[in-house]
Short mmCIF file of N, CA, C and O in Angstrom, two decimals:
data_model
loop_
_atom_site.label_atom_id
_atom_site.label_comp_id
_atom_site.label_asym_id
_atom_site.label_seq_id
_atom_site.Cartn_x
_atom_site.Cartn_y
_atom_site.Cartn_z
N MET C 50 0.86 -1.20 0.06
CA MET C 50 0.13 0.01 -0.14
C MET C 50 1.00 1.25 -0.03
O MET C 50 1.78 1.28 0.80
N THR C 51 0.57 2.16 -0.85
CA THR C 51 1.39 3.47 -0.99
C THR C 51 0.63 4.40 0.10
O THR C 51 -0.30 4.61 0.44
N GLU C 52 1.66 5.22 0.63
CA GLU C 52 1.27 6.35 1.46
C GLU C 52 0.79 7.41 0.95
O GLU C 52 1.42 7.87 -0.19
N GLN C 53 -0.15 8.06 1.42
CA GLN C 53 -0.86 9.35 0.78
C GLN C 53 -0.02 10.41 1.35
O GLN C 53 0.30 10.50 2.45
N PRO C 54 0.38 11.43 0.47
CA PRO C 54 0.87 12.70 0.97
C PRO C 54 0.10 13.44 2.02
O PRO C 54 -1.29 13.40 1.69
N THR C 55 0.60 14.08 2.91
CA THR C 55 -0.16 14.73 3.92
C THR C 55 -0.46 16.10 3.36
O THR C 55 0.56 16.67 3.09
N PRO C 56 -1.59 16.78 3.54
CA PRO C 56 -1.71 18.04 2.93
C PRO C 56 -1.18 19.07 3.90
O PRO C 56 -0.80 18.76 5.19
N PRO C 57 -0.70 20.25 3.39
CA PRO C 57 -0.21 21.32 4.23
C PRO C 57 -1.24 21.58 5.28
O PRO C 57 -2.47 21.72 5.07
N THR C 58 -0.67 21.86 6.45
CA THR C 58 -1.66 22.34 7.53
C THR C 58 -1.95 23.82 7.45
O THR C 58 -2.89 24.21 8.06
N ALA C 59 -1.15 24.73 6.99
CA ALA C 59 -1.32 26.06 7.03
C ALA C 59 -1.11 26.58 5.42
O ALA C 59 -0.19 26.04 4.75
N VAL C 60 -1.94 27.66 5.09
CA VAL C 60 -1.74 28.13 3.77
C VAL C 60 -1.34 29.49 4.00
O VAL C 60 -1.84 30.20 4.65
N ASP C 61 -0.24 29.89 3.20
CA ASP C 61 0.25 31.30 3.21
C ASP C 61 -0.80 32.11 2.43
O ASP C 61 -0.98 31.77 1.20
N PRO C 62 -1.31 33.04 3.25
CA PRO C 62 -2.45 33.95 2.23
C PRO C 62 -1.72 34.66 0.99
O PRO C 62 -2.29 34.77 0.17
N GLU C 63 -0.54 35.05 1.14
CA GLU C 63 0.27 35.67 0.08
C GLU C 63 0.43 34.74 -1.07
O GLU C 63 0.26 35.05 -2.23
N GLN C 64 0.82 33.45 -0.82
CA GLN C 64 0.90 32.48 -1.93
C GLN C 64 -0.43 32.28 -2.39
O GLN C 64 -0.37 32.09 -3.84
N LEU C 65 -1.56 32.10 -1.72
CA LEU C 65 -2.97 31.97 -2.32
C LEU C 65 -3.36 33.11 -3.06
O LEU C 65 -3.83 32.96 -4.25
N ARG C 66 -2.98 34.51 -2.65
CA ARG C 66 -3.47 35.58 -3.54
C ARG C 66 -2.54 35.60 -4.76
O ARG C 66 -3.15 35.89 -5.89
N ALA C 67 -1.28 35.29 -4.86
CA ALA C 67 -0.29 35.42 -5.85
C ALA C 67 -1.02 34.17 -6.94
O ALA C 67 -0.94 34.46 -8.31
N ALA C 68 -1.38 33.21 -6.27
CA ALA C 68 -1.81 32.05 -7.30
C ALA C 68 -3.14 32.42 -7.96
O ALA C 68 -3.28 32.29 -9.13
N GLY C 69 -3.80 33.05 -7.12
CA GLY C 69 -5.26 33.57 -7.76
C GLY C 69 -5.10 34.52 -8.82
O GLY C 69 -5.67 34.63 -9.91
N GLU C 70 -4.05 35.54 -8.78
CA GLU C 70 -3.56 36.42 -9.66
C GLU C 70 -3.22 35.93 -10.92
O GLU C 70 -3.49 36.30 -12.02
N GLN C 71 -2.30 34.82 -10.70
CA GLN C 71 -1.87 34.19 -12.06
C GLN C 71 -2.88 33.40 -12.71
O GLN C 71 -2.80 33.41 -13.79
N LEU C 72 -3.76 32.91 -11.87
CA LEU C 72 -4.80 32.14 -12.57
C LEU C 72 -5.77 33.10 -13.43
O LEU C 72 -6.15 32.80 -14.52
N GLY C 73 -6.05 34.20 -12.63
CA GLY C 73 -6.96 35.40 -13.32
C GLY C 73 -6.25 35.73 -14.52
O GLY C 73 -7.02 35.92 -15.65
N ALA C 74 -4.83 35.99 -14.57
CA ALA C 74 -4.27 36.42 -15.67
C ALA C 74 -4.20 35.52 -16.79
O ALA C 74 -4.31 35.88 -18.12
N ALA C 75 -4.04 34.21 -16.50
CA ALA C 75 -4.22 33.19 -17.51
C ALA C 75 -5.60 32.89 -18.10
O ALA C 75 -5.57 32.97 -19.39
N VAL C 76 -6.59 33.04 -17.43
CA VAL C 76 -7.81 33.04 -18.02
C VAL C 76 -8.20 34.28 -18.87
O VAL C 76 -8.72 34.06 -19.91
N ARG C 77 -7.75 35.43 -18.47
CA ARG C 77 -8.05 36.71 -19.22
C ARG C 77 -7.21 36.62 -20.60
O ARG C 77 -7.77 36.84 -21.49
N ALA C 78 -6.05 36.08 -20.59
CA ALA C 78 -5.30 35.84 -21.74
C ALA C 78 -5.84 34.81 -22.68
O ALA C 78 -6.04 35.04 -23.88
N TRP C 79 -6.45 33.78 -22.14
CA TRP C 79 -7.13 32.94 -22.88
C TRP C 79 -8.41 33.40 -23.55
O TRP C 79 -8.75 33.18 -24.75
N VAL C 80 -9.07 34.10 -22.83
CA VAL C 80 -10.38 34.88 -23.26
C VAL C 80 -9.82 35.75 -24.51
O VAL C 80 -10.68 35.62 -25.60
N GLU C 81 -8.99 36.48 -24.33
CA GLU C 81 -8.62 37.37 -25.31
C GLU C 81 -8.09 36.69 -26.64
O GLU C 81 -8.44 37.08 -27.54
N ALA C 82 -7.58 35.55 -26.44
CA ALA C 82 -7.04 34.77 -27.45
C ALA C 82 -8.23 34.00 -28.34
O ALA C 82 -8.12 34.06 -29.56
N VAL C 83 -9.20 33.61 -27.85
CA VAL C 83 -10.25 33.05 -28.26
C VAL C 83 -11.36 33.85 -28.80
O VAL C 83 -12.26 33.20 -29.59
N ALA C 84 -11.55 35.00 -28.11
CA ALA C 84 -12.70 35.82 -28.39
C ALA C 84 -12.85 36.16 -30.02
O ALA C 84 -14.04 35.88 -30.51
N PRO C 85 -11.90 36.46 -30.70
CA PRO C 85 -11.81 36.73 -32.22
C PRO C 85 -12.61 35.43 -33.02
O PRO C 85 -13.33 35.54 -33.98
N ALA C 86 -12.03 34.23 -32.53
CA ALA C 86 -12.75 33.01 -33.24
C ALA C 86 -14.21 32.80 -32.88
O ALA C 86 -14.78 32.36 -33.86
N VAL C 87 -14.32 32.96 -31.64
CA VAL C 87 -15.75 32.87 -31.26
C VAL C 87 -16.78 33.80 -31.90
O VAL C 87 -17.69 33.52 -32.33
N ARG C 88 -16.25 35.27 -31.99
CA ARG C 88 -17.15 36.13 -32.64
C ARG C 88 -17.40 35.72 -34.18
O ARG C 88 -18.40 35.97 -34.76
N ALA C 89 -16.30 35.28 -34.79
CA ALA C 89 -16.35 34.91 -36.21
C ALA C 89 -17.14 33.83 -36.52
O ALA C 89 -18.25 33.73 -37.36
N ALA C 90 -17.15 32.77 -35.55
CA ALA C 90 -18.07 31.67 -35.66
C ALA C 90 -19.57 31.95 -35.30
O ALA C 90 -20.53 31.55 -36.10
N ALA C 91 -19.73 32.90 -34.40
CA ALA C 91 -21.12 33.46 -34.04
C ALA C 91 -21.70 34.12 -35.29
O ALA C 91 -22.87 33.86 -35.65
N GLU C 92 -20.81 35.08 -35.95
CA GLU C 92 -21.18 35.62 -37.29
C GLU C 92 -21.63 34.63 -38.30
O GLU C 92 -22.58 34.92 -38.97
N ARG C 93 -20.93 33.75 -38.19
CA ARG C 93 -21.11 32.78 -39.60
C ARG C 93 -22.19 32.04 -39.55
O ARG C 93 -23.13 31.60 -40.24
N LEU C 94 -22.60 31.66 -38.08
CA LEU C 94 -23.72 30.97 -37.59
C LEU C 94 -25.10 31.67 -37.78
O LEU C 94 -26.08 31.29 -38.41
N ALA C 95 -24.94 32.99 -37.62
CA ALA C 95 -26.06 33.93 -37.83
C ALA C 95 -26.41 34.09 -39.28
O ALA C 95 -27.60 34.13 -39.79
N THR C 96 -25.27 34.27 -40.17
CA THR C 96 -25.46 34.19 -41.59
C THR C 96 -26.14 33.06 -42.23
O THR C 96 -27.04 33.04 -42.85
N LEU C 97 -25.63 31.85 -41.72
CA LEU C 97 -26.12 30.43 -42.02
C LEU C 97 -27.70 30.46 -41.72
O LEU C 97 -28.50 30.03 -42.42
N GLY C 98 -28.10 30.77 -40.58
CA GLY C 98 -29.32 30.73 -39.85
C GLY C 98 -30.25 31.55 -40.78
O GLY C 98 -31.34 31.39 -41.25
N GLU C 99 -29.83 32.87 -41.20
CA GLU C 99 -30.63 33.67 -42.14
C GLU C 99 -30.72 33.12 -43.38
O GLU C 99 -31.74 33.12 -44.00
N GLN C 100 -29.75 32.42 -44.00
CA GLN C 100 -29.89 31.92 -45.27
C GLN C 100 -30.76 30.67 -45.29
O GLN C 100 -31.78 30.43 -46.09
N LEU C 101 -30.96 29.95 -44.04
CA LEU C 101 -31.73 28.78 -44.16
C LEU C 101 -33.22 29.24 -43.94
O LEU C 101 -34.14 28.69 -44.44
N ARG C 102 -33.42 30.46 -43.20
CA ARG C 102 -34.73 30.99 -43.18
C ARG C 102 -35.22 31.50 -44.46
O ARG C 102 -36.36 31.15 -44.82
N GLU C 103 -34.38 32.20 -45.02
CA GLU C 103 -34.71 32.91 -46.55
C GLU C 103 -35.12 31.63 -47.38
O GLU C 103 -35.95 31.70 -48.29
N ALA C 104 -34.39 30.49 -47.50
CA ALA C 104 -34.62 29.24 -48.27
C ALA C 104 -36.00 28.56 -47.84
O ALA C 104 -36.27 27.65 -48.55
N GLY C 105 -36.31 28.94 -46.65
CA GLY C 105 -37.62 28.27 -46.21
C GLY C 105 -37.23 26.79 -45.57
O GLY C 105 -38.25 25.96 -45.39
N VAL C 106 -36.17 26.50 -45.13
CA VAL C 106 -35.83 25.16 -44.47
C VAL C 106 -36.09 25.33 -43.23
O VAL C 106 -36.52 24.17 -42.58
N ILE C 107 -35.89 26.41 -42.44
CA ILE C 107 -36.29 26.46 -40.97
C ILE C 107 -37.22 27.61 -40.71
O ILE C 107 -37.28 28.56 -41.64
N ASP C 108 -37.95 27.50 -39.73
CA ASP C 108 -38.93 28.78 -39.56
C ASP C 108 -38.13 30.12 -38.71
O ASP C 108 -36.98 29.73 -38.49
N ASP C 109 -38.86 30.96 -38.24
CA ASP C 109 -38.35 31.97 -37.60
C ASP C 109 -37.55 31.63 -36.08
O ASP C 109 -36.69 32.27 -35.70
N GLN C 110 -38.09 30.63 -35.61
CA GLN C 110 -37.55 30.07 -34.36
C GLN C 110 -36.36 28.98 -34.50
O GLN C 110 -35.58 28.52 -33.58
N GLY C 111 -35.95 28.63 -35.72
CA GLY C 111 -34.95 27.81 -36.06
C GLY C 111 -35.54 26.29 -36.11
O GLY C 111 -34.51 25.47 -36.35
N ALA C 112 -36.67 26.09 -35.95
CA ALA C 112 -37.21 24.76 -36.08
C ALA C 112 -37.34 24.44 -37.68
O ALA C 112 -37.61 25.29 -38.48
N PRO C 113 -36.97 22.98 -38.00
CA PRO C 113 -37.08 22.78 -39.29
C PRO C 113 -38.44 22.64 -39.77
O PRO C 113 -39.53 22.36 -39.10
N ARG C 114 -38.76 23.12 -41.08
CA ARG C 114 -39.93 23.03 -41.73
C ARG C 114 -40.18 21.79 -42.41
O ARG C 114 -39.44 21.27 -43.27
N HIS C 115 -41.31 21.16 -42.15
CA HIS C 115 -41.71 19.91 -42.74
C HIS C 115 -42.53 20.10 -43.97
O HIS C 115 -43.78 20.37 -43.71
N ARG C 116 -42.23 19.91 -45.16
CA ARG C 116 -43.18 20.01 -46.19
C ARG C 116 -43.85 18.63 -46.55
O ARG C 116 -43.34 17.74 -46.45
N ASP C 117 -45.13 18.94 -46.92
CA ASP C 117 -45.98 17.76 -47.29
C ASP C 117 -45.39 17.22 -48.57
O ASP C 117 -44.96 18.05 -49.65
N ARG C 118 -45.47 16.01 -48.57
CA ARG C 118 -44.85 15.17 -49.95
C ARG C 118 -45.64 14.11 -50.19
O ARG C 118 -46.32 13.59 -49.27
N PRO C 119 -45.66 13.64 -51.38
CA PRO C 119 -46.67 12.40 -51.78
C PRO C 119 -46.09 11.29 -51.02
O PRO C 119 -44.90 11.16 -50.63
N ALA C 120 -46.80 10.27 -50.85
CA ALA C 120 -46.65 9.17 -50.14
C ALA C 120 -45.43 8.25 -50.80
O ALA C 120 -44.41 7.72 -50.14
N TRP C 121 -45.11 8.43 -52.06
CA TRP C 121 -44.30 7.56 -52.84
C TRP C 121 -42.75 8.14 -52.39
O TRP C 121 -41.77 7.46 -52.76
N GLN C 122 -42.72 9.55 -51.87
CA GLN C 122 -41.44 10.18 -51.55
C GLN C 122 -41.22 9.80 -50.13
O GLN C 122 -39.89 10.11 -49.83
N SER C 123 -41.99 9.29 -49.40
CA SER C 123 -41.92 9.04 -47.94
C SER C 123 -40.88 7.69 -47.58
O SER C 123 -40.93 6.96 -48.24
N PRO C 124 -40.00 8.05 -46.72
CA PRO C 124 -39.06 6.82 -46.56
C PRO C 124 -39.69 5.65 -46.07
O PRO C 124 -39.01 4.67 -45.91
N TYR C 125 -41.03 5.90 -45.47
CA TYR C 125 -41.63 4.74 -44.71
C TYR C 125 -42.73 4.18 -45.59
O TYR C 125 -43.49 3.42 -45.40
N GLY C 126 -42.87 4.67 -46.95
CA GLY C 126 -43.78 4.13 -47.80
C GLY C 126 -45.13 4.88 -47.62
O GLY C 126 -45.50 5.66 -46.90
N PRO C 127 -46.01 4.35 -48.70
CA PRO C 127 -47.48 5.01 -48.35
C PRO C 127 -48.07 4.66 -47.11
O PRO C 127 -47.65 3.59 -46.53
N ALA C 128 -49.09 5.33 -46.60
CA ALA C 128 -49.75 5.35 -45.34
C ALA C 128 -50.73 3.85 -45.76
O ALA C 128 -51.08 3.77 -46.64
N ARG C 129 -50.78 3.11 -44.62
CA ARG C 129 -51.62 1.90 -44.54
C ARG C 129 -53.19 2.30 -44.41
O ARG C 129 -53.34 3.40 -43.76
N THR C 130 -53.92 1.70 -45.23
CA THR C 130 -55.26 1.72 -45.14
C THR C 130 -56.10 0.88 -44.30
O THR C 130 -55.67 -0.26 -44.27
N ARG C 131 -57.02 1.34 -43.69
CA ARG C 131 -58.00 0.43 -42.89
C ARG C 131 -59.12 -0.34 -43.66
O ARG C 131 -59.64 0.44 -44.49
N ARG C 132 -59.17 -1.49 -43.38
CA ARG C 132 -60.25 -2.11 -44.12
C ARG C 132 -61.54 -2.10 -43.14
O ARG C 132 -61.54 -2.45 -42.13
N ARG C 133 -62.75 -1.83 -43.91
CA ARG C 133 -63.84 -1.77 -43.04
C ARG C 133 -64.24 -3.09 -42.67
O ARG C 133 -64.31 -3.93 -43.62
N GLN C 134 -64.81 -3.26 -41.62
CA GLN C 134 -65.45 -4.64 -41.12
C GLN C 134 -67.04 -4.43 -41.27
O GLN C 134 -67.48 -3.63 -40.99
N HIS C 135 -67.69 -5.59 -41.90
CA HIS C 135 -68.99 -5.45 -42.03
C HIS C 135 -69.86 -6.21 -40.86
O HIS C 135 -69.34 -7.12 -40.42
#
């Protein structure tokens, strides 16, 4: 069985503050680095959504529009008919 390391009993507040500042700086740098790519992707998705709405593929809420089509175009085949019982 391996021994588990013992956690430190006291935390230096100055070290904790410095670590927090370093983490905050790293997160801010990451956000600044990815922000242009995220903005560009959002603009492209908005353009695509507008094009799909103009083409009638989706409605104003972004839901797909289902167009009626003949039974022979259905992937499930024509609808079954019920026979009347006498």
